[in-house]
Amino acid sequence: MPAELRWPGKALPDEQPAPDLPGSEVHGAPRDGWLDRVYLGDGLEVCRHLLPGLRGQVRLVTIDPPFDTGSTWTRRVRLRGAGPTVRVHETQYDDRWAPGTYLQHLYERLALLRPLMAEDATIWVHCDDRRSHHIRCLLDELFGARNFRSAVTWRRKPGRSNTRNVFDAATDTLLFYSRSDRYRFERPVTRESEEAQRTIQKRFSYTDADGRRFMPTPIVSPNPRPNLYYPYKGRQPPPNGWSFSLEKMQAWDAAGRLYFPERGGRIYRKIYLDEYEGQPVSDLWTDIHVINPMARERLGYPTQKPEALLERILRTVTAPGDLVLDTFAGSGTSAAVARRLGRRFIVCDDNPGAVHTITRRLLTQDVEDAPGFSVHRAPTPEETGGLRLERRDDALHIAHLDAPSLRARLGSARVDDWRRLADCVLVDTQWDGAVLRPDVVDVPGEGALVRGTYPLPATAGAVRVRVVDLLGAACEATLTLPGG
């Protein structure tokens, strides 16, 4: 009997259909009938919702679930524009769990992710040394120990000496399982690892007449090949023969890609440094670092992972057009990378601030020919007095935003310009009463203010406005124009 991890209340989830989760917001147009999707909701309910239509269609599941740190993760936000510097902290997620609830929470979600996966799909679970051993037991049970592929160690930072009686935690683990023994795997290479850098320094020590650095590599057949046993320019072949034909030898020579040592002996082929792809990547990843505080991709979201990490995973186990699913999406790195690499995606998170971060990230991403995406959340109720709209000449003017939760956090700090509280403004000038399809998207850069006034086209009808504040809380209102 295989080993099994047990805890009080252990139970598999049912696959009962979840309530419909229609799109409440759409950006861009479908491509080949497909819109990428962002869901606000619990991953368990989202999986139940997806199963009837997408069973067996996901090529990659990549998740970065809570690590059971016992901490509450927050982010710091700063009011926009000029004026007194005011910062507030906002909780992004609570990583504190009662006994047994962490394992049950993850077990249920892993169990419903499996039927969504294609037979040639893989799943990658990001964890650390607190729970990696338990999570591996869950994956062994649900996916089969035979489908374990790798436990990748990601060294996310150099070790430090500020711990007194334990080793500093400098690594995370990526548990890599497949749905079956048939799965895509394109081994990555890198020039940035310590091993690759040592190879470059040690072996690329020759320089051509044109200044190009190269590494001489043997052209020796590993097995006896009588048909490849021939002398060339007075150089005798190795005992097993060369590794390619005389015709190819002549072609390499004509291209200047052969190296003839002055002391005689065998011939070598030149591998130029500017053409060197790198060393094959092992299960120890030392060449991808945490996000630099000044990096453009940094969003200020706690636990945000670097795009390079997700890019390596996606390039290894997916092809363009494949479907990627992430049910602990956080800052949306998996969605951003999938979109940039031409993969389809579905992501979800149960935190409204995270879903806004993902939406904002996708709206500001510069990707050509990507399909549009839909955002699925419960309708946003209109708050009386929360958002006041006016028509001034031929323009929409936002006169006031309450942002009550944010203002309450500011205490006695006075903010006269509501734009200091706003993170983005979306305007649909042809609102159909159901789905917001913004034709005006005002997402300013860091510290800048939203415009607050927007020209209205002559064809404008019912104008729906959505304003999201710096904490990710949204307020919506409608301005009905004559004839709208």
CSV table of C-alpha atoms in Angstrom, one decimal:
chain,number,residue,atom,x,y,z
A,1,MET,CA,0.0,0.0,0.0
A,2,PRO,CA,1.5,3.4,-0.9
A,3,ALA,CA,2.2,5.9,1.8
A,4,GLU,CA,-0.4,8.5,2.5
A,5,LEU,CA,-0.4,11.8,4.4
A,6,ARG,CA,-3.3,12.1,6.7
A,7,TRP,CA,-4.8,14.9,8.8
A,8,PRO,CA,-8.1,15.5,10.6
A,9,GLY,CA,-10.9,16.3,8.2
A,10,LYS,CA,-9.1,15.0,5.1
A,11,ALA,CA,-11.5,14.7,2.2
A,12,LEU,CA,-11.5,15.0,-1.6
A,13,PRO,CA,-13.7,17.8,-3.1
A,14,ASP,CA,-16.7,17.1,-5.2
A,15,GLU,CA,-17.0,18.3,-8.8
A,16,GLN,CA,-20.4,19.8,-8.4
A,17,PRO,CA,-21.0,22.6,-10.9
A,18,ALA,CA,-20.2,26.1,-9.6
A,19,PRO,CA,-22.4,29.1,-10.1
A,20,ASP,CA,-21.8,30.8,-13.4
A,21,LEU,CA,-19.0,33.4,-13.4
A,22,PRO,CA,-19.8,35.7,-16.3
A,23,GLY,CA,-17.4,38.3,-17.5
A,24,SER,CA,-18.1,41.7,-16.1
A,25,GLU,CA,-15.3,43.5,-17.9
A,26,VAL,CA,-13.7,42.9,-21.4
A,27,HIS,CA,-10.5,44.5,-22.8
A,28,GLY,CA,-9.7,44.0,-26.4
A,29,ALA,CA,-11.1,41.5,-28.9
A,30,PRO,CA,-11.0,37.7,-29.1
A,31,ARG,CA,-8.5,35.9,-31.3
A,32,ASP,CA,-9.8,32.8,-32.9
A,33,GLY,CA,-12.7,32.9,-30.6
A,34,TRP,CA,-10.6,33.0,-27.4
A,35,LEU,CA,-10.4,35.6,-24.7
A,36,ASP,CA,-7.8,35.2,-21.9
A,37,ARG,CA,-9.5,35.2,-18.5
A,38,VAL,CA,-8.9,36.8,-15.1
A,39,TYR,CA,-11.2,35.6,-12.2
A,40,LEU,CA,-11.8,37.1,-8.8
A,41,GLY,CA,-12.7,34.1,-6.7
A,42,ASP,CA,-11.5,31.1,-4.8
A,43,GLY,CA,-9.5,28.7,-7.0
A,44,LEU,CA,-11.7,25.8,-5.9
A,45,GLU,CA,-14.9,27.4,-7.2
A,46,VAL,CA,-13.1,28.6,-10.4
A,47,CYS,CA,-12.0,25.0,-11.1
A,48,ARG,CA,-15.5,23.8,-10.6
A,49,HIS,CA,-16.7,26.5,-13.0
A,50,LEU,CA,-14.1,25.6,-15.6
A,51,LEU,CA,-14.5,21.8,-15.6
A,52,PRO,CA,-17.6,21.4,-17.8
A,53,GLY,CA,-16.0,23.3,-20.7
A,54,LEU,CA,-12.2,22.8,-20.3
A,55,ARG,CA,-11.7,19.4,-18.8
A,56,GLY,CA,-8.5,17.9,-20.2
A,57,GLN,CA,-7.4,21.1,-22.1
A,58,VAL,CA,-4.9,22.8,-19.8
A,59,ARG,CA,-1.2,22.2,-20.9
A,60,LEU,CA,0.4,23.8,-17.8
A,61,VAL,CA,-0.7,24.4,-14.2
A,62,THR,CA,1.7,26.7,-12.4
A,63,ILE,CA,0.8,27.8,-8.9
A,64,ASP,CA,2.5,29.7,-6.2
A,65,PRO,CA,0.3,29.0,-3.2
A,66,PRO,CA,0.7,30.3,0.3
A,67,PHE,CA,3.8,28.9,2.1
A,68,ASP,CA,2.2,28.6,5.6
A,69,THR,CA,4.5,31.3,6.9
A,70,GLY,CA,2.3,32.3,9.8
A,71,SER,CA,2.5,35.9,8.5
A,72,THR,CA,0.1,38.5,7.1
A,73,TRP,CA,1.5,39.9,3.8
A,74,THR,CA,1.0,43.6,3.2
A,75,ARG,CA,1.9,46.1,0.5
A,76,ARG,CA,2.7,49.8,1.0
A,77,VAL,CA,0.9,52.3,-1.2
A,78,ARG,CA,1.6,56.0,-1.5
A,79,LEU,CA,-0.8,58.7,-2.5
A,80,ARG,CA,-0.3,60.0,-6.0
A,81,GLY,CA,0.7,63.5,-7.2
A,82,ALA,CA,2.1,66.4,-5.3
A,83,GLY,CA,1.4,67.1,-1.7
A,84,PRO,CA,2.3,65.7,1.6
A,85,THR,CA,3.7,62.2,1.5
A,86,VAL,CA,1.2,59.8,2.8
A,87,ARG,CA,1.6,56.0,2.9
A,88,VAL,CA,-0.7,53.2,4.0
A,89,HIS,CA,-0.3,49.5,4.3
A,90,GLU,CA,-2.8,47.1,2.8
A,91,THR,CA,-3.2,43.4,3.6
A,92,GLN,CA,-2.8,41.3,0.5
A,93,TYR,CA,-3.3,37.9,2.0
A,94,ASP,CA,-3.3,36.2,5.4
A,95,ASP,CA,-0.9,33.2,5.5
A,96,ARG,CA,-2.0,32.0,9.0
A,97,TRP,CA,-3.7,28.6,9.2
A,98,ALA,CA,-5.4,26.5,11.9
A,99,PRO,CA,-4.1,23.0,12.3
A,100,GLY,CA,-4.9,20.8,9.3
A,101,THR,CA,-6.6,23.5,7.3
A,102,TYR,CA,-3.5,24.4,5.2
A,103,LEU,CA,-3.1,20.8,3.8
A,104,GLN,CA,-6.9,20.4,3.2
A,105,HIS,CA,-7.0,23.8,1.4
A,106,LEU,CA,-4.2,22.8,-0.9
A,107,TYR,CA,-5.3,19.2,-1.3
A,108,GLU,CA,-8.8,20.2,-2.5
A,109,ARG,CA,-7.4,22.6,-5.1
A,110,LEU,CA,-4.8,20.2,-6.4
A,111,ALA,CA,-7.4,17.5,-6.8
A,112,LEU,CA,-9.6,19.7,-9.0
A,113,LEU,CA,-6.7,20.9,-11.0
A,114,ARG,CA,-5.8,17.4,-12.2
A,115,PRO,CA,-8.9,16.7,-14.3
A,116,LEU,CA,-8.5,20.1,-16.1
A,117,MET,CA,-5.0,19.0,-17.3
A,118,ALA,CA,-4.4,17.4,-20.7
A,119,GLU,CA,-2.7,14.0,-20.7
A,120,ASP,CA,0.6,15.6,-21.8
A,121,ALA,CA,0.3,18.4,-19.3
A,122,THR,CA,2.6,19.3,-16.3
A,123,ILE,CA,2.1,21.0,-13.0
A,124,TRP,CA,4.6,23.1,-11.2
A,125,VAL,CA,4.1,24.0,-7.5
A,126,HIS,CA,6.2,26.7,-5.9
A,127,CYS,CA,7.0,26.2,-2.2
A,128,ASP,CA,9.7,26.4,0.4
A,129,ASP,CA,11.2,24.2,3.1
A,130,ARG,CA,8.3,24.7,5.5
A,131,ARG,CA,5.9,22.6,3.5
A,132,SER,CA,7.7,21.2,0.5
A,133,HIS,CA,7.8,17.6,2.0
A,134,HIS,CA,4.1,17.7,2.7
A,135,ILE,CA,3.2,19.1,-0.7
A,136,ARG,CA,5.2,16.4,-2.4
A,137,CYS,CA,3.2,13.8,-0.5
A,138,LEU,CA,0.0,15.4,-1.8
A,139,LEU,CA,1.3,15.4,-5.4
A,140,ASP,CA,2.5,11.8,-5.1
A,141,GLU,CA,-1.0,10.8,-4.0
A,142,LEU,CA,-3.0,12.8,-6.6
A,143,PHE,CA,-0.6,12.5,-9.6
A,144,GLY,CA,1.3,9.4,-8.8
A,145,ALA,CA,4.9,9.1,-7.5
A,146,ARG,CA,5.8,7.8,-11.0
A,147,ASN,CA,4.9,11.1,-12.5
A,148,PHE,CA,7.3,13.1,-10.3
A,149,ARG,CA,9.9,14.7,-12.6
A,150,SER,CA,12.1,17.1,-10.7
A,151,ALA,CA,12.4,19.2,-7.5
A,152,VAL,CA,14.0,22.3,-8.8
A,153,THR,CA,15.9,24.3,-6.3
A,154,TRP,CA,15.8,28.0,-7.1
A,155,ARG,CA,18.4,30.1,-5.3
A,156,ARG,CA,16.6,33.4,-5.1
A,157,LYS,CA,19.2,35.3,-3.1
A,158,PRO,CA,22.8,34.9,-1.8
A,159,GLY,CA,23.1,33.4,1.6
A,160,ARG,CA,23.6,35.9,4.5
A,161,SER,CA,25.0,35.5,8.0
A,162,ASN,CA,22.3,37.1,10.0
A,163,THR,CA,20.9,33.9,11.4
A,164,ARG,CA,22.3,32.7,14.7
A,165,ASN,CA,21.5,29.0,15.0
A,166,VAL,CA,20.1,27.9,11.6
A,167,PHE,CA,21.2,28.3,8.0
A,168,ASP,CA,19.8,31.3,6.2
A,169,ALA,CA,16.9,30.3,3.8
A,170,ALA,CA,18.1,31.4,0.4
A,171,THR,CA,16.2,28.9,-1.8
A,172,ASP,CA,12.7,27.9,-2.8
A,173,THR,CA,11.5,24.7,-4.4
A,174,LEU,CA,9.6,24.1,-7.6
A,175,LEU,CA,7.9,20.7,-7.6
A,176,PHE,CA,7.5,19.5,-11.2
A,177,TYR,CA,5.0,16.6,-11.9
A,178,SER,CA,3.4,15.4,-15.2
A,179,ARG,CA,-0.1,14.1,-15.8
A,180,SER,CA,1.4,11.0,-17.5
A,181,ASP,CA,4.7,9.8,-19.0
A,182,ARG,CA,4.0,11.7,-22.2
A,183,TYR,CA,4.7,15.4,-21.8
A,184,ARG,CA,6.5,18.2,-23.5
A,185,PHE,CA,10.0,19.1,-22.3
A,186,GLU,CA,12.5,21.4,-24.1
A,187,ARG,CA,15.6,21.5,-22.0
A,188,PRO,CA,16.6,25.1,-21.4
A,189,VAL,CA,20.1,26.5,-21.6
A,190,THR,CA,21.6,29.5,-19.9
A,191,ARG,CA,24.7,31.7,-20.1
A,192,GLU,CA,24.1,33.3,-16.7
A,193,SER,CA,24.6,30.4,-14.3
A,194,GLU,CA,27.8,30.1,-12.3
A,195,GLU,CA,28.7,27.0,-14.3
A,196,ALA,CA,28.2,28.7,-17.6
A,197,GLN,CA,30.2,31.7,-16.5
A,198,ARG,CA,33.1,29.4,-15.5
A,199,THR,CA,32.9,27.7,-18.9
A,200,ILE,CA,33.0,31.0,-20.7
A,201,GLN,CA,36.0,32.3,-18.7
A,202,LYS,CA,37.9,29.0,-18.9
A,203,ARG,CA,37.2,27.6,-22.3
A,204,PHE,CA,36.5,30.6,-24.6
A,205,SER,CA,40.2,31.6,-24.3
A,206,TYR,CA,41.0,31.8,-28.0
A,207,THR,CA,40.6,34.8,-30.3
A,208,ASP,CA,40.2,34.9,-34.1
A,209,ALA,CA,41.9,37.3,-36.4
A,210,ASP,CA,38.7,39.4,-36.4
A,211,GLY,CA,38.6,39.5,-32.5
A,212,ARG,CA,35.9,37.0,-32.0
A,213,ARG,CA,36.4,34.8,-28.9
A,214,PHE,CA,35.9,31.0,-29.5
A,215,MET,CA,36.2,27.7,-27.8
A,216,PRO,CA,37.9,24.8,-29.8
A,217,THR,CA,35.8,21.6,-29.5
A,218,PRO,CA,36.8,18.1,-30.7
A,219,ILE,CA,35.3,16.7,-33.9
A,220,VAL,CA,35.8,13.0,-32.9
A,221,SER,CA,33.2,10.3,-33.6
A,222,PRO,CA,32.2,8.5,-30.4
A,223,ASN,CA,32.0,5.2,-32.2
A,224,PRO,CA,34.1,3.6,-35.0
A,225,ARG,CA,33.0,5.1,-38.3
A,226,PRO,CA,35.1,3.8,-41.2
A,227,ASN,CA,33.4,6.1,-43.7
A,228,LEU,CA,34.6,9.1,-41.6
A,229,TYR,CA,38.2,8.0,-41.4
A,230,TYR,CA,40.1,10.2,-43.8
A,231,PRO,CA,43.2,12.6,-43.5
A,232,TYR,CA,42.6,16.3,-44.0
A,233,LYS,CA,45.3,18.8,-44.8
A,234,GLY,CA,48.0,16.5,-43.5
A,235,ARG,CA,46.2,15.9,-40.2
A,236,GLN,CA,45.4,12.2,-39.5
A,237,PRO,CA,41.9,11.3,-38.2
A,238,PRO,CA,41.3,10.1,-34.6
A,239,PRO,CA,41.0,6.3,-34.1
A,240,ASN,CA,37.2,6.3,-34.5
A,241,GLY,CA,37.2,8.8,-37.4
A,242,TRP,CA,35.9,12.4,-37.6
A,243,SER,CA,32.4,13.3,-36.5
A,244,PHE,CA,31.3,14.5,-40.0
A,245,SER,CA,32.0,13.9,-43.7
A,246,LEU,CA,34.7,15.2,-45.8
A,247,GLU,CA,32.3,17.5,-47.6
A,248,LYS,CA,31.2,19.1,-44.3
A,249,MET,CA,34.8,19.4,-43.2
A,250,GLN,CA,35.6,21.3,-46.3
A,251,ALA,CA,32.5,23.6,-45.8
A,252,TRP,CA,33.5,24.3,-42.2
A,253,ASP,CA,37.0,25.1,-43.4
A,254,ALA,CA,35.9,27.4,-46.1
A,255,ALA,CA,33.8,29.3,-43.5
A,256,GLY,CA,36.8,29.7,-41.2
A,257,ARG,CA,35.2,27.6,-38.5
A,258,LEU,CA,38.1,25.1,-38.1
A,259,TYR,CA,41.0,25.5,-35.8
A,260,PHE,CA,44.4,23.9,-36.7
A,261,PRO,CA,46.8,24.0,-33.7
A,262,GLU,CA,50.2,25.1,-34.7
A,263,ARG,CA,51.8,22.3,-32.8
A,264,GLY,CA,50.0,19.8,-35.1
A,265,GLY,CA,47.6,17.1,-34.0
A,266,ARG,CA,43.9,17.0,-34.5
A,267,ILE,CA,41.6,19.5,-36.0
A,268,TYR,CA,39.0,21.3,-33.8
A,269,ARG,CA,35.7,23.1,-34.6
A,270,LYS,CA,35.3,26.7,-33.4
A,271,ILE,CA,32.4,27.5,-31.2
A,272,TYR,CA,32.1,31.3,-31.0
A,273,LEU,CA,31.2,33.1,-27.8
A,274,ASP,CA,28.7,35.3,-29.6
A,275,GLU,CA,26.9,32.2,-30.8
A,276,TYR,CA,27.1,30.2,-27.6
A,277,GLU,CA,23.7,29.4,-26.2
A,278,GLY,CA,24.9,28.3,-22.8
A,279,GLN,CA,25.0,25.3,-20.6
A,280,PRO,CA,22.0,22.9,-20.2
A,281,VAL,CA,20.0,23.9,-17.1
A,282,SER,CA,20.0,21.4,-14.2
A,283,ASP,CA,17.6,21.2,-11.3
A,284,LEU,CA,19.6,23.9,-9.5
A,285,TRP,CA,18.7,27.4,-10.8
A,286,THR,CA,21.2,30.0,-9.7
A,287,ASP,CA,20.9,32.4,-12.6
A,288,ILE,CA,17.5,33.9,-11.9
A,289,HIS,CA,17.3,36.5,-9.1
A,290,VAL,CA,14.6,38.1,-7.1
A,291,ILE,CA,13.2,41.4,-8.6
A,292,ASN,CA,15.5,44.3,-8.1
A,293,PRO,CA,13.9,47.2,-6.3
A,294,MET,CA,14.4,49.4,-9.3
A,295,ALA,CA,13.3,46.9,-11.9
A,296,ARG,CA,10.6,47.9,-14.3
A,297,GLU,CA,8.6,44.8,-13.6
A,298,ARG,CA,8.4,45.4,-9.9
A,299,LEU,CA,4.9,46.2,-8.8
A,300,GLY,CA,5.3,46.4,-5.1
A,301,TYR,CA,3.3,43.3,-4.6
A,302,PRO,CA,4.6,41.0,-1.8
A,303,THR,CA,5.9,37.6,-2.9
A,304,GLN,CA,6.0,38.8,-6.6
A,305,LYS,CA,8.1,36.4,-8.6
A,306,PRO,CA,10.4,37.4,-11.5
A,307,GLU,CA,9.2,37.0,-15.0
A,308,ALA,CA,12.4,35.1,-15.9
A,309,LEU,CA,11.4,32.3,-13.6
A,310,LEU,CA,8.0,31.8,-15.2
A,311,GLU,CA,9.4,32.3,-18.7
A,312,ARG,CA,11.8,29.4,-18.1
A,313,ILE,CA,8.9,27.1,-17.0
A,314,LEU,CA,6.7,28.1,-19.9
A,315,ARG,CA,9.4,27.7,-22.5
A,316,THR,CA,10.3,24.3,-21.1
A,317,VAL,CA,6.9,22.6,-21.1
A,318,THR,CA,4.6,24.6,-23.4
A,319,ALA,CA,4.3,25.8,-27.0
A,320,PRO,CA,2.6,28.9,-28.4
A,321,GLY,CA,-1.1,28.6,-28.2
A,322,ASP,CA,-1.1,26.2,-25.2
A,323,LEU,CA,-3.3,27.0,-22.2
A,324,VAL,CA,-1.8,28.0,-18.9
A,325,LEU,CA,-3.7,27.9,-15.6
A,326,ASP,CA,-2.8,29.6,-12.4
A,327,THR,CA,-5.2,29.6,-9.5
A,328,PHE,CA,-3.0,31.5,-7.0
A,329,ALA,CA,-2.2,34.3,-9.4
A,330,GLY,CA,-1.1,37.1,-7.0
A,331,SER,CA,0.6,39.8,-9.1
A,332,GLY,CA,-0.1,38.1,-12.4
A,333,THR,CA,3.4,37.1,-13.4
A,334,SER,CA,2.2,33.9,-15.0
A,335,ALA,CA,-0.5,35.8,-17.0
A,336,ALA,CA,2.0,38.5,-18.2
A,337,VAL,CA,4.6,36.0,-19.3
A,338,ALA,CA,2.0,33.7,-21.0
A,339,ARG,CA,0.6,36.7,-22.9
A,340,ARG,CA,4.1,37.8,-24.0
A,341,LEU,CA,5.1,34.3,-25.1
A,342,GLY,CA,1.9,33.7,-27.1
A,343,ARG,CA,0.3,31.3,-24.7
A,344,ARG,CA,-3.3,31.4,-23.6
A,345,PHE,CA,-4.1,31.8,-19.9
A,346,ILE,CA,-6.7,31.6,-17.2
A,347,VAL,CA,-5.7,33.0,-13.8
A,348,CYS,CA,-7.6,33.7,-10.6
A,349,ASP,CA,-7.1,35.1,-7.1
A,350,ASP,CA,-9.5,35.6,-4.3
A,351,ASN,CA,-8.1,39.1,-3.4
A,352,PRO,CA,-9.6,42.1,-5.2
A,353,GLY,CA,-6.3,44.0,-4.9
A,354,ALA,CA,-4.5,41.1,-6.6
A,355,VAL,CA,-7.0,41.0,-9.5
A,356,HIS,CA,-6.7,44.8,-10.0
A,357,THR,CA,-2.9,44.4,-10.0
A,358,ILE,CA,-3.2,41.7,-12.7
A,359,THR,CA,-5.7,43.8,-14.8
A,360,ARG,CA,-3.5,46.9,-14.5
A,361,ARG,CA,-0.4,44.9,-15.4
A,362,LEU,CA,-2.0,43.5,-18.6
A,363,LEU,CA,-3.4,46.9,-19.6
A,364,THR,CA,0.0,48.4,-19.5
A,365,GLN,CA,1.9,45.5,-21.1
A,366,ASP,CA,3.2,46.2,-24.6
A,367,VAL,CA,2.4,43.0,-26.5
A,368,GLU,CA,1.4,42.9,-30.1
A,369,ASP,CA,-1.3,40.7,-31.6
A,370,ALA,CA,-2.4,39.3,-28.2
A,371,PRO,CA,-6.0,38.3,-27.7
A,372,GLY,CA,-8.1,40.4,-25.4
A,373,PHE,CA,-9.0,39.3,-21.9
A,374,SER,CA,-12.0,39.3,-19.7
A,375,VAL,CA,-12.3,39.9,-16.0
A,376,HIS,CA,-14.8,37.9,-14.1
A,377,ARG,CA,-16.1,39.2,-10.8
A,378,ALA,CA,-19.4,39.9,-9.0
A,379,PRO,CA,-21.0,43.1,-10.2
A,380,THR,CA,-19.8,46.3,-8.5
A,381,PRO,CA,-22.7,48.0,-6.7
A,382,GLU,CA,-23.0,51.8,-7.1
A,383,GLU,CA,-22.2,53.5,-3.9
A,384,THR,CA,-24.4,56.5,-3.2
A,385,GLY,CA,-22.2,59.5,-3.3
A,386,GLY,CA,-19.1,57.4,-3.9
A,387,LEU,CA,-18.5,58.5,-7.4
A,388,ARG,CA,-20.0,61.7,-8.9
A,389,LEU,CA,-20.0,62.2,-12.6
A,390,GLU,CA,-20.8,65.4,-14.6
A,391,ARG,CA,-21.0,66.3,-18.3
A,392,ARG,CA,-19.1,69.5,-19.0
A,393,ASP,CA,-19.5,70.6,-22.6
A,394,ASP,CA,-18.5,67.6,-24.7
A,395,ALA,CA,-16.5,65.9,-21.9
A,396,LEU,CA,-17.1,63.5,-19.0
A,397,HIS,CA,-15.9,65.0,-15.7
A,398,ILE,CA,-15.4,63.1,-12.5
A,399,ALA,CA,-16.3,65.5,-9.8
A,400,HIS,CA,-15.7,63.4,-6.7
A,401,LEU,CA,-14.6,60.0,-5.5
A,402,ASP,CA,-15.2,59.0,-1.9
A,403,ALA,CA,-12.9,55.9,-1.7
A,404,PRO,CA,-14.3,55.4,1.9
A,405,SER,CA,-12.0,52.5,2.8
A,406,LEU,CA,-8.9,54.4,1.7
A,407,ARG,CA,-9.9,57.7,3.4
A,408,ALA,CA,-10.6,55.8,6.6
A,409,ARG,CA,-7.1,54.5,6.6
A,410,LEU,CA,-5.7,58.0,6.1
A,411,GLY,CA,-6.9,59.1,9.5
A,412,SER,CA,-6.6,62.9,9.9
A,413,ALA,CA,-4.7,63.4,6.6
A,414,ARG,CA,-6.7,65.7,4.4
A,415,VAL,CA,-6.9,65.0,0.6
A,416,ASP,CA,-8.7,67.6,-1.4
A,417,ASP,CA,-7.9,66.2,-4.9
A,418,TRP,CA,-9.6,62.9,-5.3
A,419,ARG,CA,-7.2,62.0,-8.1
A,420,ARG,CA,-4.5,61.4,-5.4
A,421,LEU,CA,-6.5,58.4,-4.3
A,422,ALA,CA,-7.2,56.9,-7.7
A,423,ASP,CA,-5.1,54.2,-9.4
A,424,CYS,CA,-7.0,54.0,-12.7
A,425,VAL,CA,-10.1,55.0,-14.5
A,426,LEU,CA,-12.0,52.9,-17.1
A,427,VAL,CA,-14.8,54.5,-19.2
A,428,ASP,CA,-17.2,52.7,-21.5
A,429,THR,CA,-19.1,55.3,-23.6
A,430,GLN,CA,-21.4,52.7,-25.1
A,431,TRP,CA,-22.3,50.7,-22.0
A,432,ASP,CA,-24.8,47.9,-22.7
A,433,GLY,CA,-25.9,47.6,-19.1
A,434,ALA,CA,-24.1,44.4,-18.4
A,435,VAL,CA,-20.4,44.2,-19.4
A,436,LEU,CA,-17.9,47.0,-19.2
A,437,ARG,CA,-16.0,47.4,-22.4
A,438,PRO,CA,-13.7,50.4,-21.8
A,439,ASP,CA,-12.9,52.5,-24.8
A,440,VAL,CA,-11.0,55.0,-22.5
A,441,VAL,CA,-8.3,53.5,-20.2
A,442,ASP,CA,-6.5,55.9,-18.0
A,443,VAL,CA,-3.7,54.0,-16.2
A,444,PRO,CA,-1.0,56.6,-15.3
A,445,GLY,CA,2.6,55.7,-14.4
A,446,GLU,CA,3.9,55.6,-10.9
A,447,GLY,CA,3.0,58.7,-8.9
A,448,ALA,CA,1.1,60.4,-11.8
A,449,LEU,CA,-2.5,61.5,-11.5
A,450,VAL,CA,-5.4,60.2,-13.6
A,451,ARG,CA,-6.8,62.9,-15.9
A,452,GLY,CA,-10.3,63.0,-14.5
A,453,THR,CA,-11.8,64.6,-17.6
A,454,TYR,CA,-12.4,62.7,-20.8
A,455,PRO,CA,-13.8,63.7,-24.2
A,456,LEU,CA,-17.1,62.1,-25.1
A,457,PRO,CA,-17.7,60.9,-28.7
A,458,ALA,CA,-20.8,62.2,-30.4
A,459,THR,CA,-22.2,58.7,-30.4
A,460,ALA,CA,-21.9,58.3,-26.6
A,461,GLY,CA,-24.9,56.8,-24.9
A,462,ALA,CA,-25.0,55.4,-21.4
A,463,VAL,CA,-21.5,56.1,-20.0
A,464,ARG,CA,-20.3,53.7,-17.4
A,465,VAL,CA,-17.2,54.7,-15.3
A,466,ARG,CA,-15.2,52.4,-13.1
A,467,VAL,CA,-12.6,54.0,-10.7
A,468,VAL,CA,-10.2,51.8,-8.7
A,469,ASP,CA,-8.5,53.3,-5.8
A,470,LEU,CA,-4.9,52.7,-4.5
A,471,LEU,CA,-6.1,49.8,-2.3
A,472,GLY,CA,-7.8,48.0,-5.3
A,473,ALA,CA,-11.3,48.9,-4.2
A,474,ALA,CA,-13.6,49.9,-7.1
A,475,CYS,CA,-16.5,52.3,-7.4
A,476,GLU,CA,-18.8,52.4,-10.5
A,477,ALA,CA,-21.4,54.9,-11.7
A,478,THR,CA,-23.4,55.7,-14.9
A,479,LEU,CA,-23.9,58.9,-16.6
A,480,THR,CA,-26.9,58.8,-19.0
A,481,LEU,CA,-26.8,61.2,-21.9
A,482,PRO,CA,-29.7,62.4,-23.9
A,483,GLY,CA,-30.7,59.6,-26.3
A,484,GLY,CA,-28.5,57.1,-24.3
